[in-house]
Amino acid sequence: MFAESNLGVLGGNSRSPTTVGSSSSGGALRRPLGTLGSSIGSSLLYGTAAEEKIVLDIGAHTLRVGYSGDARPLYKTNLYGIFSHSDNNAGRLVGKSSGLFEEGHLNNEELLEALLVEQLRNIYRSHLLLDSKSRKVVVAEGALLPVQVKRALARVLFYNLRVPMVSFYPGSVTSLMTCGKMVGLVVDCGHRSTVVMPVYDCRPLVSCMVSTPMGGNALLRNLKQLILRFGKFVPFGGSQTKKDGDLEECAVDEQALSDDTVRFLMTKLIYASPIAIPKSFGRPPSDLSIGIAEGDLVEWFESSITASNGVTKLTVDCPKNGRGSLMFPMWIRERAAEILFSGDMSEDHQGIVQSIVQSIAKSP
């Protein structure tokens, strides 16, 4: 996938970085040599024939794209946004559709192709800035990527974008290769699930793979339910006041806590506490599941927070109560991610820790 190092300016002098390009690149962006991948830099140093490819890393929630050898993806787009899709019969944009892996979409390959065409054309036109016919494409596929998505993606790349070649590689193997390893245990924590895959000699051991639904979506639902249960909303300058003049607190409703707000909290504020849950609560804790934390476990969460402030405040807009302050206990920031490691006992879904142990036990 994306390498961990880039090649700097050749020659070691203080001149400005050299730019490289070709008239046959189909309008490709001329990038400074210092930003080129290690594969292109090595070809300039040693004369080897290395070709820069386009890398697509498609997941259940995001699509990442970049150049082979680069340290990080060039662009990332959200596959759970609202997309305009084409009506093949009318030949025009009609309606909108949310999500690439939503229920019912996998059985409609024409809809999948329409969504992927719009996303990939925008990526080539606005971010890669090159002709799709000029570069080969490498797709880093997840272990649980549906075959319907693979077929739709291949048809879009070949028939719509006219790319010269498409290669599919297991995401677990490409992750290890960026670290310079051929053997390892890869834990891929995605939006819909977490997959633990052993890799030996650059070959994924599919028979030893273990997956669990404890992923980003489970964390998002857990965080949202905990805030709805333990949080408060205080409107600014509202008519509801207490007798002492303070603003009246009200319960947090769904309108004040949109998915975008929860996703912002999940990416910016959530962290894992360094203090482990005591064994007296069970392994895994019996009082912990998505949106549920009961009894003594909540009291222990409140007493074990590492932050100095016990309350988190965030200004949000609520259609019902107007603009106000969203407040929730600090322990939610520290302990919301426990659901990933411990699992959901109410649904009998094991956590990441148990999945790793189980995968190791299966490995030869």
Coordinates of C-alpha atoms in Angstrom, one line a residue:
M1 CA 0.0 0.0 0.0
F2 CA 1.6 3.2 1.1
A3 CA 5.2 3.1 2.2
E4 CA 6.5 4.7 5.3
S5 CA 9.3 6.7 3.8
N6 CA 9.8 9.1 0.9
L7 CA 12.8 10.0 -1.1
G8 CA 14.2 13.5 -0.4
V9 CA 16.1 15.8 -2.7
L10 CA 18.8 14.0 -4.7
G11 CA 22.4 15.1 -4.5
G12 CA 22.3 16.5 -0.9
N13 CA 22.5 20.1 -2.0
S14 CA 20.3 23.0 -1.1
R15 CA 18.7 23.6 -4.5
S16 CA 15.0 23.5 -4.9
P17 CA 13.5 20.0 -5.4
T18 CA 13.4 18.7 -8.9
T19 CA 10.1 18.0 -10.6
V20 CA 9.6 14.9 -12.8
G21 CA 6.9 14.3 -15.4
S22 CA 6.2 13.0 -18.8
S23 CA 4.3 14.1 -21.8
S24 CA 2.6 10.7 -21.9
S25 CA 1.2 11.0 -18.4
G26 CA -2.2 12.2 -19.7
G27 CA -2.2 15.5 -17.8
A28 CA -0.7 14.1 -14.6
L29 CA 0.2 16.5 -11.9
R30 CA 3.9 17.3 -11.8
R31 CA 4.9 16.6 -8.2
P32 CA 8.2 17.7 -6.5
L33 CA 10.7 14.8 -6.2
G34 CA 10.6 15.2 -2.4
T35 CA 6.9 14.1 -2.4
L36 CA 7.4 11.1 -4.8
G37 CA 7.2 7.6 -3.6
S38 CA 10.3 5.5 -2.8
S39 CA 9.6 3.3 -5.9
I40 CA 10.0 6.2 -8.3
G41 CA 13.0 7.6 -6.4
S42 CA 14.8 4.3 -6.5
S43 CA 14.2 4.1 -10.3
L44 CA 15.9 7.5 -10.7
L45 CA 18.8 6.4 -8.4
Y46 CA 19.5 2.9 -9.7
G47 CA 17.9 3.0 -13.2
T48 CA 15.4 0.3 -12.3
A49 CA 12.1 0.2 -14.2
A50 CA 9.6 1.1 -11.5
E51 CA 6.1 2.3 -12.4
E52 CA 4.0 4.5 -10.1
K53 CA 0.5 3.0 -9.7
I54 CA -2.7 4.2 -8.2
V55 CA -3.7 2.5 -5.0
L56 CA -7.3 2.1 -3.9
D57 CA -8.0 1.0 -0.4
I58 CA -11.8 0.5 -0.2
G59 CA -13.5 -0.3 3.1
A60 CA -17.0 -0.3 4.5
H61 CA -16.9 3.3 5.5
T62 CA -14.1 5.1 3.5
L63 CA -12.3 5.0 0.2
R64 CA -8.7 5.9 0.4
V65 CA -6.6 6.6 -2.8
G66 CA -3.0 7.6 -3.4
Y67 CA 0.2 6.7 -5.3
S68 CA 2.2 3.6 -4.7
G69 CA 5.2 4.3 -2.5
D70 CA 3.7 7.4 -0.9
A71 CA 3.7 7.7 2.9
R72 CA 0.0 8.3 3.2
P73 CA -3.2 8.4 1.1
L74 CA -3.6 11.4 -1.1
Y75 CA -7.3 11.6 -0.6
K76 CA -10.0 10.0 1.6
T77 CA -13.8 10.1 0.9
N78 CA -16.7 9.0 3.0
L79 CA -18.7 6.1 1.5
Y80 CA -21.5 6.8 3.9
G81 CA -22.3 10.2 2.4
I82 CA -25.2 11.1 0.2
F83 CA -24.5 10.3 -3.5
S84 CA -26.4 11.1 -6.6
H85 CA -26.7 8.0 -8.7
S86 CA -27.5 7.5 -12.4
D87 CA -30.7 6.0 -13.7
N88 CA -29.6 3.7 -16.5
N89 CA -33.0 3.9 -18.2
A90 CA -33.4 7.7 -18.1
G91 CA -29.7 8.4 -18.4
R92 CA -29.7 11.2 -15.9
L93 CA -29.1 11.8 -12.2
V94 CA -32.2 10.9 -10.1
G95 CA -32.6 10.8 -6.4
K96 CA -29.9 10.1 -3.9
S97 CA -28.6 7.0 -2.0
S98 CA -26.8 6.7 1.3
G99 CA -23.9 4.3 1.8
L100 CA -22.2 1.7 -0.4
F101 CA -22.8 -1.3 1.9
E102 CA -26.3 -0.4 3.1
E103 CA -28.8 -3.2 3.1
G104 CA -30.2 -3.9 -0.3
H105 CA -27.4 -2.2 -2.2
L106 CA -25.3 -5.4 -2.5
N107 CA -28.1 -7.0 -4.4
N108 CA -28.3 -4.1 -6.9
E109 CA -25.0 -4.1 -8.8
E110 CA -26.2 -1.4 -11.2
L111 CA -26.6 0.9 -8.2
L112 CA -23.2 -0.1 -6.9
E113 CA -21.6 0.8 -10.2
A114 CA -23.4 4.1 -10.3
L115 CA -22.1 5.1 -6.9
L116 CA -18.6 4.0 -7.6
V117 CA -18.5 5.7 -11.0
E118 CA -19.4 9.0 -9.4
Q119 CA -16.8 8.7 -6.6
L120 CA -13.9 7.5 -8.8
R121 CA -14.5 10.1 -11.5
N122 CA -14.5 12.8 -8.9
I123 CA -11.2 11.4 -7.5
Y124 CA -9.4 11.3 -10.8
R125 CA -10.8 14.7 -11.9
S126 CA -10.3 16.7 -8.7
H127 CA -7.6 15.0 -6.7
L128 CA -5.3 12.7 -8.8
L129 CA -5.5 15.2 -11.7
L130 CA -4.6 12.6 -14.3
D131 CA -6.1 10.5 -17.1
S132 CA -7.4 7.2 -15.8
K133 CA -5.9 5.4 -18.9
S134 CA -2.4 6.4 -18.0
R135 CA -1.8 4.4 -14.7
K136 CA -2.4 0.9 -13.5
V137 CA -4.5 0.4 -10.4
V138 CA -3.8 -1.7 -7.3
V139 CA -6.8 -2.5 -5.0
A140 CA -6.1 -3.4 -1.4
E141 CA -9.1 -5.5 -0.6
G142 CA -10.3 -6.4 2.9
A143 CA -10.8 -10.0 3.9
L144 CA -14.6 -9.5 4.1
L145 CA -15.1 -7.3 1.0
P146 CA -18.2 -8.6 -0.8
V147 CA -17.7 -10.1 -4.2
Q148 CA -20.5 -7.9 -5.6
V149 CA -18.4 -4.8 -4.7
K150 CA -15.3 -6.4 -6.3
R151 CA -17.2 -7.1 -9.6
A152 CA -18.8 -3.7 -9.7
L153 CA -15.4 -2.0 -9.0
A154 CA -13.7 -4.0 -11.7
R155 CA -16.4 -3.1 -14.3
V156 CA -16.2 0.6 -13.4
L157 CA -12.4 0.6 -13.7
F158 CA -12.2 -1.3 -16.9
Y159 CA -15.3 -0.2 -18.9
N160 CA -15.9 3.4 -17.5
L161 CA -12.5 4.7 -16.6
R162 CA -10.5 2.5 -19.1
V163 CA -7.6 1.8 -16.8
P164 CA -4.9 -0.5 -18.3
M165 CA -4.7 -3.0 -15.5
V166 CA -6.3 -3.8 -12.1
S167 CA -4.7 -6.0 -9.5
F168 CA -6.3 -7.1 -6.2
Y169 CA -4.1 -7.7 -3.2
P170 CA -5.1 -8.8 0.3
G171 CA -5.1 -5.8 2.6
S172 CA -3.5 -7.8 5.4
V173 CA -0.5 -8.7 3.2
T174 CA 0.0 -5.1 2.0
S175 CA -0.2 -3.8 5.5
L176 CA 2.7 -6.1 6.5
M177 CA 4.7 -5.3 3.4
T178 CA 4.7 -1.6 4.3
C179 CA 6.5 -2.6 7.6
G180 CA 9.0 -4.8 5.7
K181 CA 7.6 -8.0 7.2
M182 CA 6.4 -11.3 5.7
V183 CA 5.0 -12.9 8.9
G184 CA 2.7 -11.3 11.4
L185 CA -0.8 -11.0 12.9
V186 CA -2.8 -8.2 11.3
V187 CA -5.7 -6.7 13.2
D188 CA -7.9 -4.7 10.9
C189 CA -10.4 -2.6 12.8
G190 CA -12.9 -1.3 10.3
H191 CA -16.4 0.3 10.4
R192 CA -18.5 -2.8 10.3
S193 CA -16.2 -5.4 11.8
T194 CA -12.8 -6.2 13.1
V195 CA -10.8 -8.9 11.4
V196 CA -7.8 -10.7 12.9
M197 CA -5.7 -12.4 10.1
P198 CA -2.5 -14.3 10.5
V199 CA 0.0 -13.9 7.6
Y200 CA 2.9 -16.3 6.9
D201 CA 5.3 -15.8 4.0
C202 CA 3.0 -13.1 2.5
R203 CA 0.1 -15.5 2.4
P204 CA -3.0 -14.9 4.5
L205 CA -4.1 -17.9 6.6
V206 CA -7.8 -17.6 5.9
S207 CA -8.6 -20.7 7.9
C208 CA -7.2 -19.0 11.0
M209 CA -9.1 -15.8 10.5
V210 CA -11.4 -14.5 13.2
S211 CA -13.9 -11.7 12.8
T212 CA -16.2 -9.8 15.2
P213 CA -18.8 -7.1 14.6
M214 CA -17.0 -4.9 17.2
G215 CA -15.8 -2.1 14.9
G216 CA -16.2 1.6 14.3
N217 CA -20.0 1.3 14.0
A218 CA -20.3 -0.4 17.3
L219 CA -18.2 2.3 18.9
L220 CA -20.4 5.0 17.4
R221 CA -23.6 3.4 18.6
N222 CA -22.2 2.8 22.1
L223 CA -21.0 6.4 22.4
K224 CA -24.3 7.8 21.2
Q225 CA -26.4 5.6 23.6
L226 CA -24.2 6.5 26.6
I227 CA -24.5 10.2 25.9
L228 CA -28.3 9.9 25.4
R229 CA -28.5 8.1 28.7
F230 CA -26.0 10.0 30.9
G231 CA -25.7 13.4 29.1
K232 CA -27.6 16.7 29.6
F233 CA -28.5 19.5 27.3
V234 CA -28.5 23.2 28.5
P235 CA -30.0 25.7 26.0
F236 CA -28.5 29.2 25.8
G237 CA -30.8 32.0 26.9
G238 CA -33.9 29.8 26.9
S239 CA -37.1 30.6 28.7
Q240 CA -36.8 27.5 30.9
T241 CA -34.9 28.5 34.1
K242 CA -34.7 27.2 37.6
K243 CA -35.8 29.3 40.6
D244 CA -32.2 30.4 41.3
G245 CA -31.9 31.8 37.8
D246 CA -29.8 29.0 36.3
L247 CA -30.8 27.5 33.0
E248 CA -32.9 24.4 33.1
E249 CA -31.2 21.2 32.1
C250 CA -33.0 18.8 29.8
A251 CA -32.4 15.3 28.5
V252 CA -30.4 14.9 25.3
D253 CA -32.6 13.9 22.4
E254 CA -31.8 12.4 19.0
Q255 CA -32.0 15.8 17.3
A256 CA -29.3 17.3 19.4
L257 CA -27.0 14.3 18.9
S258 CA -26.7 13.7 15.1
D259 CA -24.5 11.0 13.7
D260 CA -22.1 13.7 12.4
T261 CA -21.7 15.1 16.0
V262 CA -21.1 11.6 17.4
R263 CA -18.6 10.9 14.7
F264 CA -16.8 14.1 15.5
L265 CA -16.7 13.2 19.2
M266 CA -15.5 9.7 18.3
T267 CA -12.6 10.9 16.2
K268 CA -11.5 13.9 18.3
L269 CA -12.3 13.2 22.0
I270 CA -12.4 9.4 22.5
Y271 CA -9.3 7.7 24.0
A272 CA -8.7 4.4 25.8
S273 CA -8.0 4.6 29.5
P274 CA -4.7 3.0 30.7
I275 CA -6.4 1.6 33.8
A276 CA -7.9 -1.9 33.1
I277 CA -11.3 -2.9 34.5
P278 CA -10.8 -5.1 37.6
K279 CA -11.3 -8.8 37.3
S280 CA -14.1 -8.6 40.0
F281 CA -16.5 -7.3 37.3
G282 CA -15.9 -10.4 35.1
R283 CA -13.9 -11.2 32.0
P284 CA -15.5 -9.8 30.0
P285 CA -17.6 -7.5 32.3
S286 CA -21.2 -8.8 32.5
D287 CA -22.6 -5.3 33.0
L288 CA -21.1 -3.9 29.8
S289 CA -22.7 -3.9 26.4
I290 CA -23.5 -1.4 23.6
G291 CA -25.2 1.6 25.3
I292 CA -25.4 -0.1 28.7
A293 CA -23.2 0.3 31.8
E294 CA -24.8 -0.7 35.0
G295 CA -24.5 -0.5 38.8
D296 CA -21.1 -0.7 40.4
L297 CA -19.3 -0.6 37.0
V298 CA -20.5 3.0 36.4
E299 CA -19.3 4.1 39.9
W300 CA -15.9 2.5 39.2
F301 CA -15.7 4.4 35.9
E302 CA -16.4 7.7 37.7
S303 CA -13.8 7.0 40.4
S304 CA -11.1 5.9 38.0
I305 CA -11.1 8.8 35.4
T306 CA -7.6 10.1 34.6
A307 CA -8.8 13.6 33.5
S308 CA -8.9 16.5 35.9
N309 CA -12.3 17.7 34.8
G310 CA -15.3 15.4 35.3
V311 CA -17.6 16.9 32.7
T312 CA -17.2 17.4 28.9
K313 CA -19.0 20.3 27.3
L314 CA -19.7 20.8 23.6
T315 CA -21.8 23.6 21.9
V316 CA -24.4 22.1 19.5
D317 CA -27.5 23.1 17.7
C318 CA -30.8 21.4 18.5
P319 CA -33.8 22.0 16.3
K320 CA -36.1 21.5 19.3
N321 CA -34.4 23.6 22.0
G322 CA -32.1 25.8 19.9
R323 CA -28.4 26.4 20.5
G324 CA -27.0 25.0 23.7
S325 CA -24.3 23.1 25.6
L326 CA -24.1 19.4 25.5
M327 CA -22.6 18.0 28.7
F328 CA -21.7 14.4 29.5
P329 CA -19.5 12.7 32.1
M330 CA -15.8 12.5 31.4
W331 CA -15.7 8.7 31.9
I332 CA -17.7 8.2 28.7
R333 CA -14.7 9.6 26.8
E334 CA -12.4 7.1 28.5
R335 CA -14.6 4.1 28.6
A336 CA -16.7 4.2 25.4
A337 CA -14.0 2.2 23.6
E338 CA -14.1 -0.6 26.2
I339 CA -16.9 -2.2 24.1
L340 CA -14.3 -2.9 21.3
F341 CA -12.0 -4.9 23.6
S342 CA -14.6 -6.5 25.9
G343 CA -17.3 -7.2 23.3
D344 CA -21.1 -7.0 23.6
M345 CA -22.4 -9.6 26.0
S346 CA -26.1 -8.9 25.2
E347 CA -25.5 -10.0 21.6
D348 CA -22.9 -12.6 22.4
H349 CA -20.2 -10.7 20.3
Q350 CA -16.7 -11.3 21.4
G351 CA -14.2 -8.4 21.7
I352 CA -10.9 -7.8 19.9
V353 CA -8.9 -9.4 22.8
Q354 CA -10.8 -12.6 22.6
S355 CA -10.5 -12.6 18.8
I356 CA -6.8 -12.2 18.9
V357 CA -6.4 -15.1 21.4
Q358 CA -8.7 -17.3 19.3
S359 CA -6.8 -16.5 16.1
I360 CA -3.5 -17.3 17.7
A361 CA -4.9 -20.6 19.0
K362 CA -6.0 -21.6 15.5
S363 CA -2.6 -20.8 13.9
P364 CA -0.2 -23.6 13.3

